[in-house]
Coordinates of C-alpha atoms and ligand atoms in Angstrom, one line a residue:
M1 CA 14.2 -13.9 59.3
K2 CA 10.4 -14.2 59.7
K3 CA 10.1 -10.5 59.1
L4 CA 12.2 -10.7 55.9
L5 CA 10.0 -13.6 54.7
S6 CA 6.8 -11.7 55.2
I7 CA 8.2 -8.6 53.5
L8 CA 9.2 -10.8 50.5
L9 CA 5.7 -12.4 50.5
L10 CA 4.1 -9.0 50.6
L11 CA 6.3 -7.8 47.8
S12 CA 5.6 -10.8 45.5
W13 CA 1.8 -10.4 46.2
G14 CA 2.1 -6.7 45.3
L15 CA 3.9 -7.6 42.0
Q16 CA 1.3 -10.3 41.2
M17 CA -1.5 -7.8 41.7
Q18 CA 0.3 -5.2 39.6
S19 CA 0.8 -7.7 36.7
Q20 CA -2.8 -8.9 37.0
A21 CA -4.0 -5.3 36.8
Q22 CA -1.7 -4.7 33.9
S23 CA -2.9 -7.7 32.0
Q24 CA -6.5 -6.8 32.7
D25 CA -5.7 -3.3 31.3
Q26 CA -3.8 -4.9 28.4
S27 CA -6.9 -6.9 27.4
K28 CA -8.9 -3.6 27.0
L29 CA -6.3 -2.2 24.6
P30 CA -7.0 -2.3 20.8
R31 CA -5.7 -5.4 19.1
V32 CA -3.3 -4.8 16.3
I33 CA -1.8 -7.5 14.1
I34 CA 1.4 -6.5 12.2
L35 CA 1.8 -8.3 8.9
A36 CA 5.4 -8.1 8.0
T37 CA 6.7 -8.4 4.4
G38 CA 10.3 -7.3 4.7
G39 CA 11.8 -4.1 3.3
T40 CA 14.4 -1.7 4.6
I41 CA 12.5 -1.4 7.9
A42 CA 13.7 -5.0 8.5
G43 CA 17.0 -4.3 6.8
A44 CA 20.4 -4.9 8.3
G45 CA 23.8 -3.6 7.3
A46 CA 27.4 -4.5 8.3
S47 CA 27.8 -1.3 10.3
A48 CA 25.9 1.9 11.3
D49 CA 27.8 4.2 9.0
R50 CA 27.6 2.2 5.8
A51 CA 24.9 2.6 3.3
G52 CA 25.0 -1.0 2.0
Y53 CA 22.5 -3.3 3.6
T54 CA 20.1 -6.2 2.8
A55 CA 16.4 -5.6 3.1
G56 CA 14.0 -8.0 4.9
K57 CA 16.6 -9.6 7.3
I58 CA 15.1 -8.8 10.7
P59 CA 12.0 -10.8 11.9
I60 CA 8.9 -8.9 13.0
D61 CA 9.1 -9.8 16.7
D62 CA 12.5 -8.1 16.8
L63 CA 11.1 -5.0 15.1
I64 CA 8.3 -4.9 17.7
G65 CA 11.0 -5.1 20.4
T66 CA 12.5 -1.8 19.2
I67 CA 9.3 0.0 20.4
P68 CA 8.6 -1.4 23.9
S69 CA 6.4 1.5 24.9
V70 CA 3.8 0.4 22.3
K71 CA 2.6 -2.2 24.8
K72 CA 1.0 0.6 26.7
I73 CA -1.3 1.6 23.8
A74 CA -2.1 -1.7 22.0
N75 CA -2.1 -5.4 22.1
I76 CA 0.4 -6.2 19.4
S77 CA 1.3 -9.4 17.7
G78 CA 3.2 -10.0 14.5
E79 CA 3.1 -12.4 11.5
Q80 CA 5.7 -12.8 8.9
I81 CA 4.0 -12.9 5.5
A82 CA 7.2 -12.5 3.5
S83 CA 10.8 -11.3 3.8
V84 CA 11.5 -9.5 0.6
G85 CA 12.8 -6.1 -0.5
S86 CA 9.7 -4.6 -2.1
Q87 CA 11.4 -4.5 -5.5
D88 CA 10.7 -8.3 -5.3
M89 CA 7.1 -7.9 -4.4
T90 CA 4.9 -10.3 -6.3
I91 CA 1.2 -10.8 -7.1
E92 CA 1.3 -14.0 -5.0
I93 CA 2.5 -12.1 -1.9
W94 CA -0.2 -9.5 -2.5
K95 CA -2.8 -12.2 -2.6
K96 CA -1.5 -13.9 0.5
L97 CA -1.5 -10.5 2.3
A98 CA -5.0 -9.6 1.2
M99 CA -6.4 -13.0 2.0
R100 CA -4.9 -12.9 5.5
A101 CA -6.1 -9.4 6.1
N102 CA -9.7 -10.4 5.1
E103 CA -9.5 -13.5 7.3
I104 CA -8.3 -11.4 10.3
F105 CA -11.3 -9.1 10.0
A106 CA -13.8 -11.8 9.1
K107 CA -12.8 -13.8 12.3
N108 CA -12.5 -10.6 14.4
E109 CA -8.9 -11.4 15.3
A110 CA -7.9 -7.8 15.4
D111 CA -9.2 -4.2 15.4
A112 CA -6.6 -3.0 13.0
I113 CA -3.7 -4.2 10.8
V114 CA -0.3 -2.6 10.2
V115 CA 1.7 -3.8 7.3
T116 CA 5.5 -3.4 7.3
H117 CA 6.7 -3.1 3.8
G118 CA 9.6 -1.9 1.7
T119 CA 9.2 1.6 0.3
D120 CA 9.9 0.9 -3.4
T121 CA 6.5 -0.6 -4.2
Q122 CA 4.6 0.3 -1.0
E123 CA 2.2 2.6 -3.0
E124 CA 1.3 -0.4 -5.2
T125 CA 0.6 -2.7 -2.3
A126 CA -1.4 0.0 -0.5
Y127 CA -3.7 0.5 -3.6
F128 CA -4.0 -3.2 -4.2
L129 CA -5.1 -3.8 -0.6
D130 CA -7.4 -0.8 -0.8
L131 CA -9.2 -2.4 -3.7
V132 CA -9.6 -5.9 -2.3
V133 CA -9.9 -5.5 1.5
P134 CA -13.4 -4.2 2.0
S135 CA -13.5 -3.9 5.8
D136 CA -13.8 -0.4 7.3
K137 CA -11.3 -1.4 10.0
P138 CA -7.9 0.3 9.6
V139 CA -5.1 -1.1 7.5
V140 CA -2.0 1.0 7.7
L141 CA 1.3 0.5 5.8
T142 CA 4.6 1.7 6.8
G143 CA 8.3 1.1 6.3
S144 CA 11.6 3.0 6.6
M145 CA 14.3 4.5 4.4
R146 CA 17.1 3.6 6.7
P147 CA 17.9 0.0 7.8
A148 CA 17.5 -0.9 11.5
T149 CA 21.3 -0.9 11.9
A150 CA 21.8 2.7 10.6
I151 CA 22.5 5.8 12.5
S152 CA 19.2 7.5 13.2
A153 CA 17.1 4.6 11.8
D154 CA 13.6 5.8 11.0
G155 CA 11.9 2.4 11.2
P156 CA 10.9 2.3 15.0
K157 CA 9.4 5.8 14.8
N158 CA 7.5 5.0 11.6
L159 CA 6.2 1.7 13.1
Y160 CA 5.1 3.4 16.3
D161 CA 3.3 6.1 14.4
A162 CA 1.6 3.6 12.1
I163 CA 0.3 1.8 15.2
T164 CA -1.0 5.1 16.7
V165 CA -2.7 5.8 13.3
A166 CA -4.2 2.3 13.2
I167 CA -5.7 2.4 16.6
N168 CA -7.1 6.0 16.3
P169 CA -10.9 5.9 16.1
E170 CA -10.8 8.5 13.3
T171 CA -9.0 6.1 11.1
K172 CA -12.0 3.8 10.6
G173 CA -13.5 3.9 7.2
R174 CA -10.6 5.7 5.5
G175 CA -9.5 2.7 3.4
V176 CA -5.9 1.6 3.3
L177 CA -3.4 4.2 4.4
V178 CA 0.3 4.8 4.4
S179 CA 1.8 6.3 7.5
F180 CA 5.3 7.6 7.0
N181 CA 7.6 10.3 8.4
E182 CA 4.7 11.7 10.4
G183 CA 2.5 12.1 7.3
I184 CA -0.7 10.0 6.7
F185 CA -1.5 9.3 3.1
D186 CA -4.5 7.8 1.2
G187 CA -3.4 4.5 -0.3
R188 CA -4.8 5.4 -3.7
E189 CA -3.0 8.8 -3.9
V190 CA 0.4 8.1 -2.3
M191 CA 3.6 7.9 -4.2
K192 CA 7.3 7.4 -3.4
M193 CA 8.8 10.8 -4.3
S194 CA 12.4 10.4 -3.1
T195 CA 15.0 7.7 -3.7
T196 CA 16.7 8.0 -0.4
K197 CA 15.3 10.7 1.8
T198 CA 13.3 9.9 4.9
N199 CA 10.4 12.1 3.8
A200 CA 10.0 9.7 0.9
F201 CA 6.2 9.8 0.4
D202 CA 3.7 12.3 -0.7
S203 CA 0.4 12.4 -2.6
P204 CA 1.1 14.8 -5.6
N205 CA -2.6 15.4 -6.4
T206 CA -4.0 15.7 -2.9
G207 CA -1.2 16.0 -0.3
A208 CA -1.3 14.2 3.1
I209 CA -4.7 13.7 4.7
G210 CA -3.3 13.8 8.2
Q211 CA -0.4 13.9 10.6
A212 CA 0.9 11.5 13.3
Y213 CA 3.0 13.2 15.9
D214 CA 4.1 12.2 19.3
G215 CA 1.2 9.7 19.7
R216 CA -1.4 12.2 18.5
V217 CA -3.2 11.7 15.2
E218 CA -4.9 14.5 13.3
Y219 CA -6.9 14.3 10.1
Y220 CA -7.3 17.3 7.8
S221 CA -9.2 15.9 4.8
S222 CA -10.9 12.7 3.6
A223 CA -10.4 11.0 0.2
V224 CA -13.7 11.4 -1.7
R225 CA -13.6 7.8 -3.0
E226 CA -13.4 6.5 0.5
V227 CA -16.4 8.6 1.6
N228 CA -18.5 7.0 -1.1
P229 CA -16.7 3.7 -1.7
P230 CA -17.5 1.7 -4.8
K231 CA -18.3 -2.0 -4.6
P232 CA -15.2 -3.9 -3.4
I233 CA -13.4 -6.2 -5.9
V234 CA -13.7 -9.8 -4.7
L235 CA -10.4 -11.7 -4.5
T236 CA -10.2 -15.4 -3.7
A237 CA -7.4 -17.9 -3.6
D238 CA -8.4 -19.0 -7.1
T239 CA -8.4 -15.5 -8.6
K240 CA -5.9 -15.4 -11.5
L241 CA -4.9 -11.9 -12.3
P242 CA -4.5 -11.2 -16.0
R243 CA -1.2 -9.9 -17.4
V244 CA -1.0 -6.2 -17.7
D245 CA 2.3 -4.4 -18.6
I246 CA 3.5 -0.8 -18.6
V247 CA 5.2 0.8 -21.6
Y248 CA 7.1 4.1 -21.0
M249 CA 6.8 6.8 -23.6
Y250 CA 9.7 9.2 -24.4
A251 CA 10.8 11.4 -27.3
D252 CA 11.3 9.5 -30.5
A253 CA 10.4 6.2 -28.8
P254 CA 10.2 3.2 -31.2
A255 CA 7.0 1.0 -30.6
D256 CA 8.9 -2.3 -30.5
Q257 CA 7.9 -2.9 -26.9
I258 CA 4.2 -2.7 -27.7
D259 CA 4.6 -5.1 -30.6
F260 CA 6.5 -7.4 -28.3
L261 CA 3.6 -7.4 -25.8
I262 CA 1.1 -8.1 -28.6
S263 CA 3.2 -11.1 -29.5
K264 CA 3.1 -12.2 -25.8
K265 CA -0.7 -12.0 -25.9
V266 CA -0.9 -9.9 -22.8
D267 CA -4.4 -8.9 -21.5
G268 CA -3.7 -5.2 -21.0
I269 CA -1.1 -2.5 -21.6
V270 CA -0.8 0.8 -19.7
I271 CA 1.1 3.4 -21.6
A272 CA 3.0 5.8 -19.3
G273 CA 2.4 8.6 -21.9
V274 CA 3.8 12.1 -22.0
G275 CA 1.7 15.0 -20.7
N276 CA -2.0 14.2 -20.9
G277 CA -1.4 10.6 -21.8
N278 CA 0.0 11.4 -25.3
F279 CA 2.2 9.3 -27.4
N280 CA 3.9 9.6 -30.8
K281 CA 2.8 8.3 -34.2
A282 CA 4.7 5.0 -33.9
Y283 CA 2.9 4.3 -30.6
L284 CA -0.4 5.3 -32.1
E285 CA -0.1 2.7 -34.9
A286 CA 1.1 0.1 -32.4
V287 CA -1.8 0.8 -30.1
K288 CA -4.2 0.3 -33.0
R289 CA -2.6 -3.1 -33.5
A290 CA -2.9 -4.0 -29.8
V291 CA -6.5 -3.0 -29.6
K292 CA -7.2 -5.0 -32.8
A293 CA -5.6 -8.0 -31.1
G294 CA -8.1 -7.7 -28.2
I295 CA -5.7 -6.1 -25.7
V296 CA -7.1 -3.3 -23.4
V297 CA -4.9 -0.2 -23.7
C298 CA -5.0 2.4 -21.0
R299 CA -3.5 5.8 -21.4
A300 CA -1.8 7.0 -18.2
S301 CA 0.9 9.7 -17.8
R302 CA 4.5 9.7 -16.7
A303 CA 3.8 13.2 -15.3
P304 CA 3.5 12.8 -11.5
S305 CA 0.3 14.8 -11.0
G306 CA -2.9 15.7 -12.8
R307 CA -5.3 13.4 -14.6
V308 CA -5.5 12.0 -18.1
V309 CA -8.6 13.4 -19.8
L310 CA -10.6 11.5 -22.4
Y311 CA -10.8 12.8 -26.0
D312 CA -8.2 15.6 -25.7
E313 CA -5.5 15.2 -28.3
I314 CA -6.4 11.6 -28.7
N315 CA -9.9 10.4 -29.7
D316 CA -10.3 7.4 -27.4
D317 CA -13.5 6.2 -29.0
E318 CA -11.8 6.0 -32.3
L319 CA -8.7 4.4 -31.0
G320 CA -10.4 2.1 -28.6
T321 CA -8.4 3.2 -25.6
I322 CA -9.4 4.0 -22.0
V323 CA -7.8 6.6 -19.7
S324 CA -6.3 6.1 -16.2
D325 CA -8.0 9.2 -14.7
D326 CA -5.5 10.4 -12.1
L327 CA -3.9 7.1 -11.4
T328 CA -0.2 6.7 -11.9
P329 CA 0.8 4.0 -14.5
Q330 CA 1.8 1.6 -11.8
K331 CA -1.6 2.0 -10.0
A332 CA -3.5 2.0 -13.3
R333 CA -1.9 -1.4 -14.0
I334 CA -3.2 -2.8 -10.6
L335 CA -6.8 -1.5 -11.3
L336 CA -6.8 -2.8 -14.8
M337 CA -5.6 -6.3 -13.7
L338 CA -8.4 -6.4 -11.1
A339 CA -11.1 -4.8 -13.3
L340 CA -10.4 -7.3 -16.1
T341 CA -11.4 -10.1 -13.7
R342 CA -14.9 -8.5 -13.8
T343 CA -15.3 -7.3 -17.4
K344 CA -13.6 -6.8 -20.8
D345 CA -16.1 -4.2 -21.9
R346 CA -14.4 -0.9 -22.7
K347 CA -17.2 1.3 -21.4
Q348 CA -17.5 -0.6 -18.1
L349 CA -13.7 -0.6 -17.7
Q350 CA -13.6 3.2 -18.2
E351 CA -16.4 3.6 -15.6
I352 CA -14.3 1.6 -13.1
F353 CA -11.4 3.9 -13.7
F354 CA -13.7 6.9 -12.9
T355 CA -15.0 5.4 -9.7
Y356 CA -12.3 3.4 -8.0
Ligands
LIG1 N1 14.5 -1.6 -1.6 C1 13.8 -1.4 -0.3 C2 12.5 -2.0 -0.4 O1 11.6 -1.5 -1.1 C3 13.8 0.1 0.0 C4 13.1 0.4 1.3 O2 12.4 -0.4 1.9 O3 13.1 1.6 1.7 O4 12.3 -3.0 0.2

């Protein structure tokens, strides 16, 4: 009996020492805070073989529980910022997310942040955060195309990869990134390219900047505007973002939507033009009316790659328009909203589009 007791004591002492060593090791690991916003990665369906599901159902702690081995590489904690499908993403949630990210870095609460997010508007949130979170500490977004309950769900792998990207020393100073399906993408360039496939993201102008595979992270290029970053745009709780809308151009499109937006007194309009940011004569006349009403009009393109060039088929000086450079219409809208908090001057706005 005595012998058994001493064996048990010895065993429990051994376990205590092991857990102490583990927690000491744990404290040396990089600290990552996961800010969860919902999306398919937190989605649940009635059964594994059914496509129908609801986004944003599963809390962040349960998601972290799907990748237990992550505890060996990082000190992880999660915070639920929102629980929405990203089609319901709002400026308010963006602000909440950005303010919390800035607070985490200002108070040195973490070495890196991972944001779990629906894929539909992930590229917009990535660019928004890129513009208003000035820290050079990593911020990495990820999500999934299949809900957590699906056969071969891609969420746990994407989340694990995003954490490996976030804690990699090479990630510092690269701005906000998206890590998805083993690709690493610059937040400014990335775009959702597929409605349902698991390789949903790409950067049409630049390609992926790196790869995450099996816990290893490799970078192959750097985004130029991250190497020489422009002055960050300051966002506070009181910042009220002006209203900027997007109008899509197509063959024989009537300009009613532009006139409607003029009547709504919006602050800016981004035209998703055809080709090099072109539009028809009806749009041209309506754009003149918008500019006359004091609305900033930015020419972007519905083409997924390339840049919109000043003074090509349209004389921007004459018309009073600016161009989006190589930003997609949805990203040009974000930059215009933020830029308008700084200036209304057309030349300065154009300069911002050429530098951010
Ligand atoms: N509609 C979902 C969302 O954006 C799609 C996804 O996450 O893949 O939240």
